[in-house]
Coordinates of C-alpha atoms in Angstrom, one line a residue:
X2 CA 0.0 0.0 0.0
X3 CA 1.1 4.2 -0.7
X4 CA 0.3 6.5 1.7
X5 CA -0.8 10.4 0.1
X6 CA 2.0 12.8 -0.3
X7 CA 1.0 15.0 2.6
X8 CA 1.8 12.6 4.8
X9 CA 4.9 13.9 7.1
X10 CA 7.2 11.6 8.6
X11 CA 7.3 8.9 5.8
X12 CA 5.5 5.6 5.9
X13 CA 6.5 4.5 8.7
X14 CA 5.0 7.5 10.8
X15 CA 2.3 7.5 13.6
X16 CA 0.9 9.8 10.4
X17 CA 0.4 6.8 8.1
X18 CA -1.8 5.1 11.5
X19 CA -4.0 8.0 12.0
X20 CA -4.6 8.1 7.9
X21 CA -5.2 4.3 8.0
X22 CA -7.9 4.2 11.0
X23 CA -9.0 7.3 9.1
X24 CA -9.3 5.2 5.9
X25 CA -10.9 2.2 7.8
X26 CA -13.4 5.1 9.3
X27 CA -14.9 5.9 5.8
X28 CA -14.2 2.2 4.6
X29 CA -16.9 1.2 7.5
X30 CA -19.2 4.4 7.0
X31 CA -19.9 3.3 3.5
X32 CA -20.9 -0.8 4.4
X33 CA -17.3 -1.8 3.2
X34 CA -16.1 -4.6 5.6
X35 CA -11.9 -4.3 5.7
X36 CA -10.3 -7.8 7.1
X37 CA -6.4 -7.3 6.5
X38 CA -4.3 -4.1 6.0
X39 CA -0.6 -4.1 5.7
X40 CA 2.7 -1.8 5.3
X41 CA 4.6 -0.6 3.1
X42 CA 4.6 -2.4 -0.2
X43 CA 7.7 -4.5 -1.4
X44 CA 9.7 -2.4 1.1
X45 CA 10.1 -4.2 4.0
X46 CA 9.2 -3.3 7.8
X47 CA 9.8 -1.3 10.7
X48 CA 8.9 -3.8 13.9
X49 CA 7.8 -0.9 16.0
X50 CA 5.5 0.6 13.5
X51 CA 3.3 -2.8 12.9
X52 CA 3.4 -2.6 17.0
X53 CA 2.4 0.2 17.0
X54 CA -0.1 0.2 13.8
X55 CA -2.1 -3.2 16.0
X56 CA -2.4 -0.8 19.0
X57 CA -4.0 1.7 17.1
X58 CA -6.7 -0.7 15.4
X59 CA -7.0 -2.0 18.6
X60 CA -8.0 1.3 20.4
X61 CA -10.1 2.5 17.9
X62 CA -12.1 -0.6 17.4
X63 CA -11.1 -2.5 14.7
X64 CA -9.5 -5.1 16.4
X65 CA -10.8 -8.0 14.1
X66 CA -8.4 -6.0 11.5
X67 CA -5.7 -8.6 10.9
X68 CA -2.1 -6.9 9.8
X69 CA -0.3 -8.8 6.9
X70 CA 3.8 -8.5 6.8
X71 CA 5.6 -7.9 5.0
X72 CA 5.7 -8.4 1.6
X73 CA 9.3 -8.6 0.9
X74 CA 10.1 -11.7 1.7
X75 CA 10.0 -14.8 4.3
X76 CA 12.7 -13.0 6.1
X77 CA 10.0 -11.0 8.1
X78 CA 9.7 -14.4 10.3
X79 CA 13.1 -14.0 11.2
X80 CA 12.5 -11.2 12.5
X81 CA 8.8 -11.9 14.2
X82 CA 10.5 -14.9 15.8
X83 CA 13.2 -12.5 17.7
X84 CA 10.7 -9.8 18.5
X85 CA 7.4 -11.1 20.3
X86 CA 5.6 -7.9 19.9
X87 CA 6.5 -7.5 16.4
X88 CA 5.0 -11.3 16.5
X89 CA 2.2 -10.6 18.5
X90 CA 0.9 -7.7 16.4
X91 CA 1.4 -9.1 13.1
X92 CA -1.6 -12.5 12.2
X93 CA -0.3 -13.5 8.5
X94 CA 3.3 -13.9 7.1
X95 CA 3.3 -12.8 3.6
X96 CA 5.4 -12.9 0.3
X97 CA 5.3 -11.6 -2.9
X98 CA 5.8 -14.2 -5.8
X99 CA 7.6 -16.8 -3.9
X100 CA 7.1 -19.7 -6.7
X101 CA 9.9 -20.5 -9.3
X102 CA 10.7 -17.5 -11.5
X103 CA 9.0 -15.4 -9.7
X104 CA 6.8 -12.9 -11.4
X105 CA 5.4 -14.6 -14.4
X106 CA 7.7 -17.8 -13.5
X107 CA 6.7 -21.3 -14.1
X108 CA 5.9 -22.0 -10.6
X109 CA 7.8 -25.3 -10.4
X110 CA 8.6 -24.9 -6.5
X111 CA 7.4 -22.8 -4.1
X112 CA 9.4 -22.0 -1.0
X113 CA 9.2 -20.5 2.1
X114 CA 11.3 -21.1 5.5
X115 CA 11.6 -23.2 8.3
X116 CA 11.3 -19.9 10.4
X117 CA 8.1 -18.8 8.6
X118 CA 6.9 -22.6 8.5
X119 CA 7.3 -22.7 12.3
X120 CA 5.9 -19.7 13.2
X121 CA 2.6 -21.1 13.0
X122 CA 0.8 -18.3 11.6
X123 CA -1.0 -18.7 8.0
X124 CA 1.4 -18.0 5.4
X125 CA 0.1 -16.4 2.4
X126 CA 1.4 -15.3 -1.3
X127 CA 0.5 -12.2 -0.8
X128 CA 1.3 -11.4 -4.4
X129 CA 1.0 -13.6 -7.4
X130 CA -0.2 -13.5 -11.2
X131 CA 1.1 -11.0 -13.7
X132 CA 0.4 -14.4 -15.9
X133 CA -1.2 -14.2 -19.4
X134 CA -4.5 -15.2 -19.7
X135 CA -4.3 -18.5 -21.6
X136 CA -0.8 -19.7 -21.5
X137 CA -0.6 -18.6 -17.5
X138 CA -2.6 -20.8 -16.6
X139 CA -0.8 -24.2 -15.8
X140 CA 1.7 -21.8 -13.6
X141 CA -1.1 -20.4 -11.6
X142 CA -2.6 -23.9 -11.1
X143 CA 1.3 -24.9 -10.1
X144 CA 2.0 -22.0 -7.7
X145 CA -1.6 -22.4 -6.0
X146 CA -0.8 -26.5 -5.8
X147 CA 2.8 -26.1 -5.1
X148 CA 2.3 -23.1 -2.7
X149 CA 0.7 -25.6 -0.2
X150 CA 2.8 -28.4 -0.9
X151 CA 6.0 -27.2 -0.8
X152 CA 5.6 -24.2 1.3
X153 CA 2.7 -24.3 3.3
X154 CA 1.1 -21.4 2.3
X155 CA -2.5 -21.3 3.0
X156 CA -3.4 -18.3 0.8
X157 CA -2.8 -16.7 -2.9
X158 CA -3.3 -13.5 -3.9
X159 CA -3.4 -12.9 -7.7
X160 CA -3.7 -10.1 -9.6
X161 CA -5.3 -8.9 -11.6
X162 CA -8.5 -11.2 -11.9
X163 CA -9.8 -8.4 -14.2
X164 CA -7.7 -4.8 -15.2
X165 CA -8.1 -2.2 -18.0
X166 CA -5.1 -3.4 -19.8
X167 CA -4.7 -4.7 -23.4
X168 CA -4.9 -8.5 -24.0
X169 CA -4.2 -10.8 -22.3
X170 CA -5.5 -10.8 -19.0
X171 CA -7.6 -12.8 -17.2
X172 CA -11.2 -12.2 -18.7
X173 CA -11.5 -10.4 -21.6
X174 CA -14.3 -7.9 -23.2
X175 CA -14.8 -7.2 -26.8
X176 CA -16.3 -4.0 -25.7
X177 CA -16.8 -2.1 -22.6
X178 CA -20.5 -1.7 -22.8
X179 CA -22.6 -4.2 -22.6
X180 CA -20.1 -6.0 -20.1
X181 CA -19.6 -9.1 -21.7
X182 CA -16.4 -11.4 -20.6
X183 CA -14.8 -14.2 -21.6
X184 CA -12.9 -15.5 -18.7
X185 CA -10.0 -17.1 -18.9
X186 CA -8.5 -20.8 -18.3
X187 CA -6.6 -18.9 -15.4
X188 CA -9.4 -17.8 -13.8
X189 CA -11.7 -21.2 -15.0
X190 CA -8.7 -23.8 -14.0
X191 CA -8.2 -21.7 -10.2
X192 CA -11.7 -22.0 -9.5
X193 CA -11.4 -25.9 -10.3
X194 CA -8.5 -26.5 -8.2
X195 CA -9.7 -28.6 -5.0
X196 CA -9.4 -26.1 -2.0
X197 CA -6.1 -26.2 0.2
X198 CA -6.6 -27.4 4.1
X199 CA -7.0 -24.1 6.6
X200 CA -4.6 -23.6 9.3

Protein backbone atom coordinates (compact mmCIF):
# COMPACT_ATOMS: atom_id res chain seq x y z
CA UNK A 1 0.00 0.00 0.00
CA UNK A 2 1.06 4.25 -0.67
CA UNK A 3 0.31 6.47 1.71
CA UNK A 4 -0.81 10.41 0.09
CA UNK A 5 2.00 12.84 -0.31
CA UNK A 6 1.00 14.97 2.61
CA UNK A 7 1.76 12.64 4.79
CA UNK A 8 4.91 13.91 7.13
CA UNK A 9 7.23 11.64 8.63
CA UNK A 10 7.34 8.90 5.79
CA UNK A 11 5.47 5.62 5.86
CA UNK A 12 6.53 4.49 8.66
CA UNK A 13 4.99 7.50 10.81
CA UNK A 14 2.26 7.48 13.62
CA UNK A 15 0.89 9.80 10.43
CA UNK A 16 0.44 6.82 8.08
CA UNK A 17 -1.82 5.07 11.48
CA UNK A 18 -4.01 7.98 11.99
CA UNK A 19 -4.56 8.10 7.87
CA UNK A 20 -5.19 4.27 8.00
CA UNK A 21 -7.86 4.24 10.98
CA UNK A 22 -8.98 7.34 9.08
CA UNK A 23 -9.28 5.16 5.87
CA UNK A 24 -10.93 2.16 7.81
CA UNK A 25 -13.41 5.06 9.27
CA UNK A 26 -14.91 5.86 5.81
CA UNK A 27 -14.24 2.16 4.58
CA UNK A 28 -16.91 1.23 7.54
CA UNK A 29 -19.18 4.42 7.04
CA UNK A 30 -19.93 3.26 3.47
CA UNK A 31 -20.89 -0.81 4.36
CA UNK A 32 -17.31 -1.82 3.15
CA UNK A 33 -16.11 -4.62 5.57
CA UNK A 34 -11.95 -4.27 5.75
CA UNK A 35 -10.29 -7.78 7.12
CA UNK A 36 -6.37 -7.29 6.53
CA UNK A 37 -4.31 -4.13 6.03
CA UNK A 38 -0.63 -4.08 5.67
CA UNK A 39 2.73 -1.76 5.32
CA UNK A 40 4.63 -0.59 3.06
CA UNK A 41 4.61 -2.44 -0.15
CA UNK A 42 7.69 -4.54 -1.38
CA UNK A 43 9.67 -2.42 1.08
CA UNK A 44 10.14 -4.24 4.00
CA UNK A 45 9.23 -3.32 7.81
CA UNK A 46 9.79 -1.33 10.68
CA UNK A 47 8.92 -3.80 13.88
CA UNK A 48 7.76 -0.93 16.04
CA UNK A 49 5.54 0.62 13.53
CA UNK A 50 3.30 -2.81 12.93
CA UNK A 51 3.42 -2.56 17.01
CA UNK A 52 2.38 0.17 17.02
CA UNK A 53 -0.12 0.17 13.79
CA UNK A 54 -2.15 -3.24 16.03
CA UNK A 55 -2.43 -0.83 18.99
CA UNK A 56 -4.03 1.73 17.14
CA UNK A 57 -6.68 -0.71 15.42
CA UNK A 58 -7.01 -2.01 18.62
CA UNK A 59 -7.97 1.35 20.41
CA UNK A 60 -10.08 2.50 17.92
CA UNK A 61 -12.15 -0.57 17.40
CA UNK A 62 -11.05 -2.54 14.74
CA UNK A 63 -9.49 -5.12 16.42
CA UNK A 64 -10.76 -8.02 14.05
CA UNK A 65 -8.38 -5.97 11.51
CA UNK A 66 -5.66 -8.56 10.94
CA UNK A 67 -2.09 -6.92 9.83
CA UNK A 68 -0.26 -8.76 6.87
CA UNK A 69 3.79 -8.51 6.76
CA UNK A 70 5.61 -7.90 5.03
CA UNK A 71 5.73 -8.41 1.63
CA UNK A 72 9.31 -8.63 0.91
CA UNK A 73 10.08 -11.71 1.75
CA UNK A 74 9.95 -14.77 4.34
CA UNK A 75 12.74 -13.04 6.06
CA UNK A 76 9.99 -10.96 8.11
CA UNK A 77 9.72 -14.44 10.31
CA UNK A 78 13.13 -13.98 11.23
CA UNK A 79 12.50 -11.20 12.52
CA UNK A 80 8.79 -11.89 14.15
CA UNK A 81 10.53 -14.93 15.81
CA UNK A 82 13.19 -12.52 17.70
CA UNK A 83 10.67 -9.85 18.52
CA UNK A 84 7.35 -11.12 20.29
CA UNK A 85 5.58 -7.90 19.95
CA UNK A 86 6.54 -7.46 16.43
CA UNK A 87 4.96 -11.31 16.48
CA UNK A 88 2.23 -10.64 18.49
CA UNK A 89 0.87 -7.74 16.35
CA UNK A 90 1.44 -9.10 13.08
CA UNK A 91 -1.63 -12.48 12.16
CA UNK A 92 -0.26 -13.48 8.48
CA UNK A 93 3.32 -13.89 7.10
CA UNK A 94 3.25 -12.76 3.61
CA UNK A 95 5.44 -12.91 0.35
CA UNK A 96 5.33 -11.60 -2.90
CA UNK A 97 5.83 -14.16 -5.80
CA UNK A 98 7.58 -16.79 -3.90
CA UNK A 99 7.07 -19.68 -6.66
CA UNK A 100 9.91 -20.45 -9.31
CA UNK A 101 10.66 -17.47 -11.50
CA UNK A 102 8.99 -15.42 -9.72
CA UNK A 103 6.76 -12.90 -11.40
CA UNK A 104 5.37 -14.60 -14.43
CA UNK A 105 7.70 -17.83 -13.54
CA UNK A 106 6.70 -21.28 -14.13
CA UNK A 107 5.86 -22.04 -10.61
CA UNK A 108 7.82 -25.26 -10.41
CA UNK A 109 8.60 -24.87 -6.51
CA UNK A 110 7.37 -22.75 -4.14
CA UNK A 111 9.45 -22.02 -0.96
CA UNK A 112 9.24 -20.48 2.13
CA UNK A 113 11.35 -21.06 5.52
CA UNK A 114 11.64 -23.21 8.30
CA UNK A 115 11.34 -19.93 10.37
CA UNK A 116 8.10 -18.79 8.58
CA UNK A 117 6.93 -22.58 8.51
CA UNK A 118 7.32 -22.68 12.28
CA UNK A 119 5.93 -19.66 13.15
CA UNK A 120 2.56 -21.11 13.03
CA UNK A 121 0.77 -18.33 11.59
CA UNK A 122 -1.03 -18.72 8.05
CA UNK A 123 1.41 -18.00 5.38
CA UNK A 124 0.06 -16.37 2.38
CA UNK A 125 1.45 -15.30 -1.33
CA UNK A 126 0.46 -12.17 -0.82
CA UNK A 127 1.26 -11.36 -4.42
CA UNK A 128 0.95 -13.62 -7.42
CA UNK A 129 -0.20 -13.54 -11.17
CA UNK A 130 1.11 -10.96 -13.66
CA UNK A 131 0.36 -14.37 -15.89
CA UNK A 132 -1.15 -14.24 -19.38
CA UNK A 133 -4.46 -15.20 -19.66
CA UNK A 134 -4.33 -18.52 -21.64
CA UNK A 135 -0.83 -19.69 -21.55
CA UNK A 136 -0.56 -18.58 -17.51
CA UNK A 137 -2.64 -20.80 -16.63
CA UNK A 138 -0.77 -24.22 -15.83
CA UNK A 139 1.67 -21.81 -13.58
CA UNK A 140 -1.08 -20.45 -11.64
CA UNK A 141 -2.63 -23.91 -11.11
CA UNK A 142 1.29 -24.95 -10.06
CA UNK A 143 1.98 -22.00 -7.70
CA UNK A 144 -1.60 -22.43 -6.00
CA UNK A 145 -0.84 -26.51 -5.84
CA UNK A 146 2.84 -26.12 -5.10
CA UNK A 147 2.34 -23.10 -2.67
CA UNK A 148 0.71 -25.60 -0.16
CA UNK A 149 2.77 -28.38 -0.86
CA UNK A 150 5.96 -27.22 -0.85
CA UNK A 151 5.63 -24.18 1.26
CA UNK A 152 2.70 -24.34 3.29
CA UNK A 153 1.07 -21.43 2.26
CA UNK A 154 -2.45 -21.28 2.98
CA UNK A 155 -3.40 -18.34 0.77
CA UNK A 156 -2.83 -16.71 -2.88
CA UNK A 157 -3.29 -13.49 -3.88
CA UNK A 158 -3.41 -12.88 -7.66
CA UNK A 159 -3.72 -10.09 -9.64
CA UNK A 160 -5.31 -8.95 -11.60
CA UNK A 161 -8.54 -11.16 -11.95
CA UNK A 162 -9.78 -8.41 -14.21
CA UNK A 163 -7.69 -4.81 -15.23
CA UNK A 164 -8.14 -2.24 -18.01
CA UNK A 165 -5.09 -3.43 -19.80
CA UNK A 166 -4.69 -4.72 -23.42
CA UNK A 167 -4.93 -8.50 -23.98
CA UNK A 168 -4.18 -10.83 -22.31
CA UNK A 169 -5.47 -10.81 -18.99
CA UNK A 170 -7.61 -12.77 -17.18
CA UNK A 171 -11.23 -12.20 -18.72
CA UNK A 172 -11.45 -10.41 -21.57
CA UNK A 173 -14.35 -7.89 -23.17
CA UNK A 174 -14.78 -7.16 -26.77
CA UNK A 175 -16.29 -3.96 -25.69
CA UNK A 176 -16.85 -2.12 -22.65
CA UNK A 177 -20.55 -1.70 -22.80
CA UNK A 178 -22.58 -4.18 -22.55
CA UNK A 179 -20.12 -5.98 -20.07
CA UNK A 180 -19.58 -9.11 -21.72
CA UNK A 181 -16.36 -11.36 -20.63
CA UNK A 182 -14.78 -14.17 -21.58
CA UNK A 183 -12.93 -15.55 -18.68
CA UNK A 184 -10.00 -17.11 -18.88
CA UNK A 185 -8.47 -20.82 -18.34
CA UNK A 186 -6.59 -18.94 -15.37
CA UNK A 187 -9.35 -17.81 -13.84
CA UNK A 188 -11.75 -21.19 -15.02
CA UNK A 189 -8.71 -23.78 -14.01
CA UNK A 190 -8.17 -21.74 -10.21
CA UNK A 191 -11.73 -21.98 -9.50
CA UNK A 192 -11.42 -25.93 -10.26
CA UNK A 193 -8.45 -26.48 -8.20
CA UNK A 194 -9.72 -28.55 -4.96
CA UNK A 195 -9.40 -26.06 -2.04
CA UNK A 196 -6.12 -26.21 0.19
CA UNK A 197 -6.63 -27.40 4.09
CA UNK A 198 -7.00 -24.12 6.58
CA UNK A 199 -4.64 -23.64 9.27
Amino acid sequence: MGRPGWISGGFWSTDTINYLISWLGCARQHGLPISYLGGWNERGHDAAWYVQLRSALDSAGYGSVQIVADDSGWSVADDMAANASFNNAVSVIGAHYPCAGGDGGSADTCSSTTTAKNNGKPLWASENGSLDMDAGAPALIRSIVRGYVDARMTAYLNWPLVAAIYPPTCPTARSAWPPRTRPGPGTTRSARTPGRPRR
